[in-house]
Amino acid sequence: MRRGFLTSAGVLAGLILAVGPANAERFKCPHTGGNLVFGQEANINTLDQMTSATISTRNIAMNIYESLMTRDENNHPILELADSMTESPDHLTYTFKLRKPIHFHNGKLMTSADVVASFDRYAKVGNQRSILNNVKDWDAPDADTFVIHMKSPQPTFIEALSSFSVPIVIIPSELKDTPAQQLTNPIGTGPFQLVESVPGSHVKLKRYEGYSPNTSFNERTGFGGYKQACLDTVTFRIVTEPGARVAGLRTGELQGVEDLPAKSLPDLKGDKNIKILPLKNWWIQIASPNTSTAPTDNLMFRKAVQAALDMDEIMDAASDGNYTLNVGFQYPNQPDYTDAGKETYNIKDPALAKKYLAQSGYAGEPVVLLTNKDYPPMYNSALVMQQQLQAVGINAQMKVVDWPTSVQLSQKEGPGWNFFFTGWGTQPALGALATMQFLASPNATYRPKDDKGDPDLEAAWKDMNTLPTAEGRHEAFARMQKIVLERVYALPFGSFTKVQGVRANVDGFVPYRIPRMSNVWMTN
Amino acid sequence: MAPDTAIAVADHVDAEDIPEKRQHPARVTLRRLLHHRLFLLGGGLCLIVVLLAVLAPVITTVSPYKLSMRNKFTPPGTDFVFGTDNFGRSLWSRVVWGAQLSMFIGGAVVLINAVFGTAIGAAAGYFRRLDNLLMRFNDALMAFPAVLLAIAVTAVLGPSVNDVIIALGIVYTPRTARIVRASVLVLREMEYVQAAVAAGAGHWRILRRHILPNAMAPLIVQLSFLFAYAVLTEATLSFLGVGAVPPTPTWGNIMAEGRQYMIDAPWIITIPGAALMVTVLGLNLLGDGLRDVLDPRLRVQQ
Amino acid sequence: MGAILLRRLASAVPILAIVSILTFGMIHLIPGDPAAAIAGLSATPEQIANIRRDLGLDQPLMSQLIHWYGNLFQGDLGRSLLLGQPVVEATMQRLPVTVALSAYALVITLVIGLVTGIVAALRQNTWIDQVAMILAMIGISLPNFYLGLLMIILFAVQLRWLPTGGYVAFTDDPLGWLATSTMPAISLALLLAGLLARITRSTMLEVLRQDYIRTARAKGLPSRKVVVKHALANAMIPITTVIGIIVSLLISGSVVTETLFSIPGIGQLLTQAVLNRDYPMVQGGLLITTALLVLVNIAVDVCYALLDPRVRYDGA
């Protein structure tokens, strides 16, 4: 059964009922108390969740904030701050009944006025405000009801609304005029509230005693579900050095860390005080061709490159061995997954590559691999790809700059670069729709000339967004993936495993898109 | 970190009290240098590094860029003297070629300083009207923390070896200029210079014949220390990820790439780090010796 | 004295003006999109464009420049693009960290440097002198990031005596502060201690050779007393200058040390700002930092003038 795309309130209601209120076996903290210190890899710049798309912000802020809707463990949309949602038969109105009573961290009771204010702010400064492009307006008929009116039916709206990329988190109405990035004192409704945030050092949270868990569920699921703060405090400490994270976990200075380096795993596995928790499919490693310039404007040449690549070797270097070979833009455990176009993946046939190369008329022009040194996996995969391309007679050259520069260069059409190395993490996790936007105009990553995308691709993209049935949209995704792979508009190398680890006395920690601190407890 | 302004410090050691007979000054200098044990030690260390740098193509068999995933993380031993890194590249090759890059960058920065530092310093010290303008600009450049200025300049220029040289040139030239200016300020008031002015000699002639040759000693001492700082700062920049672009085998780059494996493969950082330290030590000893022998202040005292 | 101070302060103004212009030009010449830096990994072009618009980065450079200077004269240094907080606030939050670390490093530098230098001078040409000077030489040749890495491997990973990084404020937990600051402070201090030891030794030797010390010794004053009373007092004058230089070196050194040990100080703040093209943060933060450095230098000059009545500043 495909449940990736929800079409009607019926399906949604069914989903909620399936896990609906059951009095038996609701999660209860086996042990309350304790202070957990978590070693986070990247710096957090802001906790203003509405205006930040970075993983580092989400890691922390999503323990503080909640939204109307979010995703469950299997990435299906679920309700969070609402008890129910009904979609009108003409698909133009979504009516949310808010859960009550919910109190913000400042003690204020949440009402529909706060939801309206949050949507108002998001529409103005929200980083992904295009979610609301097709929304006519929203209003609050009473204190517990929030209604969204659409301009036209949009079968993918609920998928977009429940996205955790840059979620529409609910904040107290008095904060609605805070400019982008400047909401430095986050006040939400989540199980944890902010104690202090010291940029560059740490963010400390504590249990929010006035939290009202969502009793429609018995367990934490995804970003939502029945959540409880068992820990007294959680401190996210910025530890950028991988070696320092390993050392900190070993000494017990840190009770949990993200992104343990693969090289240290064999040793850590022997340590009885440490639990290793791999999170498969953390991101897809990608090289995007520039089809507005030679020689990558030539399909035969791109096919030659595709044929030359040995994905195992590239992924091994990129991840130090922590990877899974993966076809396309979704993972096998996801509802949208398809292996359409799999014949093009991991061909590693230098003879075939040379044959295509001859057919393409390639004459030794330089091929620029644009990568960055800020993200070692991207740098490492470019280095190995360069060697593989050189082996079949392609004059591959590295252009290594820093991340902001490489993004800026990659957005330019014309000469200067031929392959841009990047990684897609959040979007593949959100589903096919979120991912394939990278390959559609405007701003398709394969940089079509004058930003005019391949018509077949654009047609498939349109179908993915507008076909009324989930099956139809899934078929459109499979078609789009096949075109992308066969015409080499992207080279997805494979997927990464992000390894997390906790001390043995930490229980209930299940790796997810963020380190979830609710329903996690510590003994002794 | 860059011991930037440190080079402006006159850190003079006591002179060896060797009685001098009347001899040609260059000979005296050379003889004193050859009697200076630490100078010889420094010279020896530098000579080793220079030899490695020059002979790099001969004494390495594998390209420093050659990936060999099968051999990754080989500890130092018989197959690979210095071991391999996370791509299975030979660290011996990378460290030896790194020596070449360090020497090249250090040498080029010294050259830039010798030319521009002397020109700016002499102009400021000699032509009093230029002094204010040049020195204000100089002071402003020196007011920046050195490493930050270097980071910003390499960010502007780009991450190639040449750009790093220019960045280090911009960071250090004001410091050299200041030292030259100080010498020139003193020299232009000397009687023989005033006599030349009175005799109607041109500015260019006075500078070239009477002032600059006498300002050489402190400059040479400064440049020898500068070589060390340039090597050190270049490594720092590479280590911070803003120096010569990887996979260029600079010592800082090797260490930066090895940083995430420091627990399980420490040799990737300890070996190039040791090479860096030995080089800087050698250059500092060399500079010490030169200063002991050349510093005019000490000569005046005797 | 007051006139000297005023003149010196006035001479700082053009320097800072040039610094601010250079900074503005430089940071805007750096290629790369601050919005891409803020958006982070796997942001869509739409998201990057939204950030650019929200932060006013789509405005022409000239109007950004006028805007910045306009605000500067009203005492407003703007807001960090990356952190969302005012530049002054961000700087003031980080400054105590760097100051505390630098002070700790300065204490280590002074203790090791002065003691080594004085002992070496008093025992000139003995093995003590030679060992001390060799150690000092090694100290000034040891790159501080290398020393830092070696210490992390030894003390944090192998022996597990000290944490690998991070920072605890002294006011929160003095012992925690000591634990987190010791390795960074040592890695900052060793080079400078080497420098100071060498200078102290040579200055002391010069002073010890002077007539009045010889006289004092000849008069039969015990030599330790002579050293403390006369020699050290006189040697302090040049050493003061060196300490001024050391303070500015500490600030410069903090760039690397703070990055290596994940310490939220001013060096890390500014490095991140440059790398992320956080224009207002670089401009404002560098202006504040250089102003402080210039003030330190002025303070040193004044101390120098107070210590040595022969020095008269005529602004040269």
GROMACS .gro file of C-alpha atoms in nm, chain B:
model
  302
  525MET     CA    1   4.932   3.144   1.485
  526ALA     CA    2   5.166   3.404   1.351
  527PRO     CA    3   5.416   3.560   1.577
  528ASP     CA    4   5.362   3.867   1.367
  529THR     CA    5   5.480   4.171   1.547
  530ALA     CA    6   5.733   3.963   1.731
  531ILE     CA    7   5.968   4.015   1.446
  532ALA     CA    8   5.982   4.381   1.532
  533VAL     CA    9   6.121   4.301   1.871
  534ALA     CA   10   6.489   4.354   1.908
  535ASP     CA   11   6.568   4.044   2.099
  536HIS     CA   12   6.942   4.072   2.098
  537VAL     CA   13   7.159   3.824   2.272
  538ASP     CA   14   7.491   3.910   2.426
  539ALA     CA   15   7.775   3.922   2.177
  540GLU     CA   16   8.054   3.677   2.194
  541ASP     CA   17   8.354   3.861   2.306
  542ILE     CA   18   8.595   3.753   2.038
  543PRO     CA   19   8.879   3.998   1.984
  544GLU     CA   20   8.890   4.106   1.622
  545LYS     CA   21   9.199   4.173   1.415
  546ARG     CA   22   9.179   4.410   1.125
  547GLN     CA   23   9.024   4.204   0.850
  548HIS     CA   24   8.787   4.243   0.562
  549PRO     CA   25   8.440   4.285   0.716
  550ALA     CA   26   8.277   4.013   0.502
  551ARG     CA   27   8.545   3.771   0.609
  552VAL     CA   28   8.496   3.859   0.971
  553THR     CA   29   8.126   3.799   0.936
  554LEU     CA   30   8.176   3.465   0.770
  555ARG     CA   31   8.430   3.352   1.025
  556ARG     CA   32   8.204   3.448   1.309
  557LEU     CA   33   7.911   3.267   1.150
  558LEU     CA   34   8.118   2.952   1.111
  559HIS     CA   35   8.210   2.970   1.476
  560HIS     CA   36   7.850   3.009   1.582
  561ARG     CA   37   7.741   2.660   1.683
  562LEU     CA   38   7.367   2.725   1.681
  563PHE     CA   39   7.391   2.895   1.344
  564LEU     CA   40   7.557   2.583   1.208
  565LEU     CA   41   7.291   2.361   1.362
  566GLY     CA   42   7.016   2.578   1.212
  567GLY     CA   43   7.193   2.584   0.879
  568GLY     CA   44   7.222   2.206   0.887
  569LEU     CA   45   6.850   2.158   0.956
  570CYS     CA   46   6.759   2.401   0.681
  571LEU     CA   47   6.999   2.232   0.443
  572ILE     CA   48   6.826   1.897   0.503
  573VAL     CA   49   6.486   2.050   0.429
  574VAL     CA   50   6.617   2.225   0.119
  575LEU     CA   51   6.776   1.902  -0.002
  576LEU     CA   52   6.449   1.716   0.046
  577ALA     CA   53   6.270   1.990  -0.142
  578VAL     CA   54   6.512   1.993  -0.432
  579LEU     CA   55   6.545   1.617  -0.456
  580ALA     CA   56   6.170   1.552  -0.419
  581PRO     CA   57   6.131   1.415  -0.772
  582VAL     CA   58   6.425   1.178  -0.717
  583ILE     CA   59   6.364   1.048  -0.368
  584THR     CA   60   5.993   0.980  -0.403
  585THR     CA   61   5.866   0.703  -0.625
  586VAL     CA   62   5.492   0.765  -0.597
  587SER     CA   63   5.312   1.085  -0.690
  588PRO     CA   64   5.187   1.271  -0.381
  589TYR     CA   65   4.847   1.284  -0.552
  590LYS     CA   66   4.820   0.913  -0.634
  591LEU     CA   67   4.518   0.758  -0.462
  592SER     CA   68   4.535   0.396  -0.362
  593MET     CA   69   4.225   0.308  -0.164
  594ARG     CA   70   4.351  -0.045  -0.097
  595ASN     CA   71   4.639   0.090   0.108
  596LYS     CA   72   4.453   0.347   0.311
  597PHE     CA   73   4.557   0.404   0.672
  598THR     CA   74   4.877   0.199   0.648
  599PRO     CA   75   5.085   0.286   0.954
  600PRO     CA   76   5.450   0.387   0.904
  601GLY     CA   77   5.654   0.077   0.827
  602THR     CA   78   5.840  -0.107   0.560
  603ASP     CA   79   5.592  -0.059   0.273
  604PHE     CA   80   5.542   0.308   0.340
  605VAL     CA   81   5.812   0.478   0.548
  606PHE     CA   82   5.572   0.744   0.677
  607GLY     CA   83   5.254   0.540   0.627
  608THR     CA   84   4.952   0.642   0.418
  609ASP     CA   85   4.649   0.865   0.465
  610ASN     CA   86   4.276   0.807   0.421
  611PHE     CA   87   4.315   0.784   0.043
  612GLY     CA   88   4.612   0.552   0.063
  613ARG     CA   89   4.845   0.827  -0.056
  614SER     CA   90   5.208   0.791   0.049
  615LEU     CA   91   5.284   1.035   0.329
  616TRP     CA   92   5.655   1.021   0.247
  617SER     CA   93   5.577   1.160  -0.098
  618ARG     CA   94   5.337   1.416   0.039
  619VAL     CA   95   5.566   1.536   0.317
  620VAL     CA   96   5.868   1.562   0.087
  621TRP     CA   97   5.676   1.753  -0.178
  622GLY     CA   98   5.534   1.957   0.107
  623ALA     CA   99   5.887   2.060   0.195
  624GLN     CA  100   5.927   2.192  -0.157
  625LEU     CA  101   5.608   2.395  -0.131
  626SER     CA  102   5.703   2.532   0.211
  627MET     CA  103   6.044   2.639   0.088
  628PHE     CA  104   5.895   2.792  -0.225
  629ILE     CA  105   5.628   2.984  -0.037
  630GLY     CA  106   5.868   3.098   0.235
  631GLY     CA  107   6.125   3.207  -0.024
  632ALA     CA  108   5.871   3.394  -0.233
  633VAL     CA  109   5.731   3.579   0.068
  634VAL     CA  110   6.084   3.677   0.169
  635LEU     CA  111   6.148   3.806  -0.182
  636ILE     CA  112   5.827   4.012  -0.183
  637ASN     CA  113   5.923   4.156   0.153
  638ALA     CA  114   6.278   4.230   0.047
  639VAL     CA  115   6.156   4.427  -0.251
  640PHE     CA  116   5.841   4.600  -0.131
  641GLY     CA  117   5.933   4.624   0.236
  642THR     CA  118   6.260   4.795   0.147
  643ALA     CA  119   6.097   5.025  -0.107
  644ILE     CA  120   5.816   5.134   0.122
  645GLY     CA  121   6.033   5.155   0.432
  646ALA     CA  122   6.306   5.353   0.255
  647ALA     CA  123   6.056   5.590   0.096
  648ALA     CA  124   5.882   5.652   0.427
  649GLY     CA  125   6.205   5.697   0.620
  650TYR     CA  126   6.379   5.912   0.365
  651PHE     CA  127   6.105   6.128   0.218
  652ARG     CA  128   5.947   6.274   0.527
  653ARG     CA  129   5.643   6.397   0.337
  654LEU     CA  130   5.552   6.042   0.236
  655ASP     CA  131   5.609   5.913   0.584
  656ASN     CA  132   5.276   6.001   0.737
  657LEU     CA  133   5.068   5.859   0.456
  658LEU     CA  134   5.266   5.538   0.418
  659MET     CA  135   5.297   5.471   0.785
  660ARG     CA  136   4.929   5.531   0.858
  661PHE     CA  137   4.844   5.273   0.594
  662ASN     CA  138   5.112   5.048   0.734
  663ASP     CA  139   4.978   5.085   1.087
  664ALA     CA  140   4.627   5.007   0.969
  665LEU     CA  141   4.742   4.684   0.804
  666MET     CA  142   4.938   4.594   1.114
  667ALA     CA  143   4.640   4.665   1.335
  668PHE     CA  144   4.459   4.359   1.195
  669PRO     CA  145   4.526   4.032   1.370
  670ALA     CA  146   4.771   3.874   1.125
  671VAL     CA  147   4.599   3.540   1.075
  672LEU     CA  148   4.260   3.701   1.020
  673LEU     CA  149   4.404   3.939   0.762
  674ALA     CA  150   4.567   3.646   0.584
  675ILE     CA  151   4.239   3.452   0.591
  676ALA     CA  152   4.050   3.745   0.447
  677VAL     CA  153   4.306   3.813   0.175
  678THR     CA  154   4.324   3.449   0.063
  679ALA     CA  155   3.946   3.443   0.062
  680VAL     CA  156   3.948   3.741  -0.173
  681LEU     CA  157   4.225   3.619  -0.401
  682GLY     CA  158   4.149   3.249  -0.416
  683PRO     CA  159   4.304   2.941  -0.274
  684SER     CA  160   4.611   2.878  -0.491
  685VAL     CA  161   4.975   2.869  -0.381
  686ASN     CA  162   5.041   3.202  -0.556
  687ASP     CA  163   4.748   3.366  -0.382
  688VAL     CA  164   4.872   3.247  -0.046
  689ILE     CA  165   5.212   3.400  -0.124
  690ILE     CA  166   5.051   3.733  -0.207
  691ALA     CA  167   4.839   3.720   0.109
  692LEU     CA  168   5.140   3.652   0.327
  693GLY     CA  169   5.327   3.926   0.143
  694ILE     CA  170   5.051   4.172   0.228
  695VAL     CA  171   5.049   4.064   0.591
  696TYR     CA  172   5.423   4.083   0.648
  697THR     CA  173   5.547   4.361   0.420
  698PRO     CA  174   5.429   4.640   0.654
  699ARG     CA  175   5.633   4.484   0.933
  700THR     CA  176   5.945   4.471   0.719
  701ALA     CA  177   5.883   4.824   0.594
  702ARG     CA  178   5.870   4.946   0.952
  703ILE     CA  179   6.210   4.799   1.032
  704VAL     CA  180   6.371   4.941   0.720
  705ARG     CA  181   6.216   5.279   0.792
  706ALA     CA  182   6.360   5.277   1.144
  707SER     CA  183   6.711   5.214   1.011
  708VAL     CA  184   6.675   5.475   0.740
  709LEU     CA  185   6.552   5.734   0.989
  710VAL     CA  186   6.871   5.691   1.189
  711LEU     CA  187   7.104   5.670   0.889
  712ARG     CA  188   6.978   5.981   0.711
  713GLU     CA  189   7.084   6.192   1.011
  714MET     CA  190   7.439   6.050   1.000
  715GLU     CA  191   7.713   6.296   0.923
  716TYR     CA  192   7.836   6.125   0.610
  717VAL     CA  193   7.486   6.124   0.467
  718GLN     CA  194   7.438   6.488   0.553
  719ALA     CA  195   7.773   6.555   0.389
  720ALA     CA  196   7.658   6.382   0.073
  721VAL     CA  197   7.339   6.589   0.076
  722ALA     CA  198   7.542   6.906   0.119
  723ALA     CA  199   7.765   6.798  -0.171
  724GLY     CA  200   7.451   6.789  -0.385
  725ALA     CA  201   7.413   6.417  -0.441
  726GLY     CA  202   7.072   6.304  -0.574
  727HIS     CA  203   6.822   6.127  -0.353
  728TRP     CA  204   6.849   5.805  -0.546
  729ARG     CA  205   7.226   5.805  -0.519
  730ILE     CA  206   7.222   5.879  -0.149
  731LEU     CA  207   6.973   5.603  -0.083
  732ARG     CA  208   7.152   5.352  -0.297
  733ARG     CA  209   7.510   5.432  -0.205
  734HIS     CA  210   7.492   5.553   0.151
  735ILE     CA  211   7.176   5.448   0.324
  736LEU     CA  212   7.049   5.114   0.197
  737PRO     CA  213   7.378   4.922   0.220
  738ASN     CA  214   7.396   5.017   0.586
  739ALA     CA  215   7.034   4.921   0.647
  740MET     CA  216   7.097   4.573   0.510
  741ALA     CA  217   7.200   4.398   0.830
  742PRO     CA  218   6.875   4.439   1.024
  743LEU     CA  219   6.685   4.363   0.704
  744ILE     CA  220   6.865   4.034   0.651
  745VAL     CA  221   6.804   3.934   1.011
  746GLN     CA  222   6.438   4.028   0.976
  747LEU     CA  223   6.403   3.832   0.654
  748SER     CA  224   6.552   3.517   0.803
  749PHE     CA  225   6.294   3.521   1.083
  750LEU     CA  226   6.028   3.617   0.833
  751PHE     CA  227   6.102   3.300   0.639
  752ALA     CA  228   6.014   3.102   0.950
  753TYR     CA  229   5.692   3.298   1.010
  754ALA     CA  230   5.587   3.263   0.648
  755VAL     CA  231   5.630   2.885   0.664
  756LEU     CA  232   5.441   2.874   0.993
  757THR     CA  233   5.155   3.099   0.885
  758GLU     CA  234   5.115   2.918   0.556
  759ALA     CA  235   5.078   2.593   0.747
  760THR     CA  236   4.829   2.758   0.980
  761LEU     CA  237   4.621   2.884   0.689
  762SER     CA  238   4.620   2.544   0.523
  763PHE     CA  239   4.530   2.385   0.853
  764LEU     CA  240   4.234   2.619   0.890
  765GLY     CA  241   4.130   2.522   0.537
  766VAL     CA  242   4.198   2.860   0.380
  767GLY     CA  243   4.545   2.804   0.240
  768ALA     CA  244   4.661   2.639  -0.081
  769VAL     CA  245   4.376   2.431  -0.211
  770PRO     CA  246   4.371   2.058  -0.133
  771PRO     CA  247   4.490   1.809  -0.247
  772THR     CA  248   4.805   2.025  -0.279
  773PRO     CA  249   5.044   1.852  -0.039
  774THR     CA  250   5.131   2.138   0.193
  775TRP     CA  251   5.208   2.033   0.547
  776GLY     CA  252   4.910   2.227   0.678
  777ASN     CA  253   4.680   2.055   0.428
  778ILE     CA  254   4.807   1.710   0.521
  779MET     CA  255   4.744   1.787   0.885
  780ALA     CA  256   4.402   1.936   0.815
  781GLU     CA  257   4.297   1.626   0.622
  782GLY     CA  258   4.442   1.400   0.892
  783ARG     CA  259   4.275   1.590   1.172
  784GLN     CA  260   3.960   1.381   1.173
  785TYR     CA  261   4.166   1.065   1.204
  786MET     CA  262   4.391   1.192   1.482
  787ILE     CA  263   4.286   0.922   1.726
  788ASP     CA  264   4.313   0.620   1.501
  789ALA     CA  265   4.581   0.732   1.256
  790PRO     CA  266   4.783   0.995   1.445
  791TRP     CA  267   5.082   0.964   1.214
  792ILE     CA  268   4.899   1.164   0.949
  793ILE     CA  269   4.933   1.473   1.165
  794THR     CA  270   5.238   1.403   1.377
  795ILE     CA  271   5.479   1.351   1.087
  796PRO     CA  272   5.415   1.666   0.885
  797GLY     CA  273   5.387   1.858   1.212
  798ALA     CA  274   5.732   1.740   1.314
  799ALA     CA  275   5.867   1.837   0.972
  800LEU     CA  276   5.718   2.181   1.014
  801MET     CA  277   5.864   2.221   1.359
  802VAL     CA  278   6.213   2.115   1.254
  803THR     CA  279   6.205   2.357   0.962
  804VAL     CA  280   6.093   2.650   1.172
  805LEU     CA  281   6.350   2.562   1.438
  806GLY     CA  282   6.624   2.553   1.176
  807LEU     CA  283   6.522   2.889   1.034
  808ASN     CA  284   6.500   3.048   1.378
  809LEU     CA  285   6.847   2.921   1.473
  810LEU     CA  286   6.977   3.055   1.144
  811GLY     CA  287   6.819   3.390   1.215
  812ASP     CA  288   6.962   3.398   1.565
  813GLY     CA  289   7.309   3.336   1.434
  814LEU     CA  290   7.276   3.603   1.169
  815ARG     CA  291   7.151   3.851   1.421
  816ASP     CA  292   7.431   3.781   1.668
  817VAL     CA  293   7.684   3.841   1.397
  818LEU     CA  294   7.522   4.110   1.187
  819ASP     CA  295   7.327   4.329   1.426
  820PRO     CA  296   7.487   4.671   1.386
  821ARG     CA  297   7.395   4.778   1.734
  822LEU     CA  298   7.622   4.514   1.877
  823ARG     CA  299   7.898   4.618   1.641
  824VAL     CA  300   7.862   4.976   1.752
  825GLN     CA  301   7.893   4.870   2.112
  826GLN     CA  302   8.228   4.706   2.061
   0.00000   0.00000   0.00000
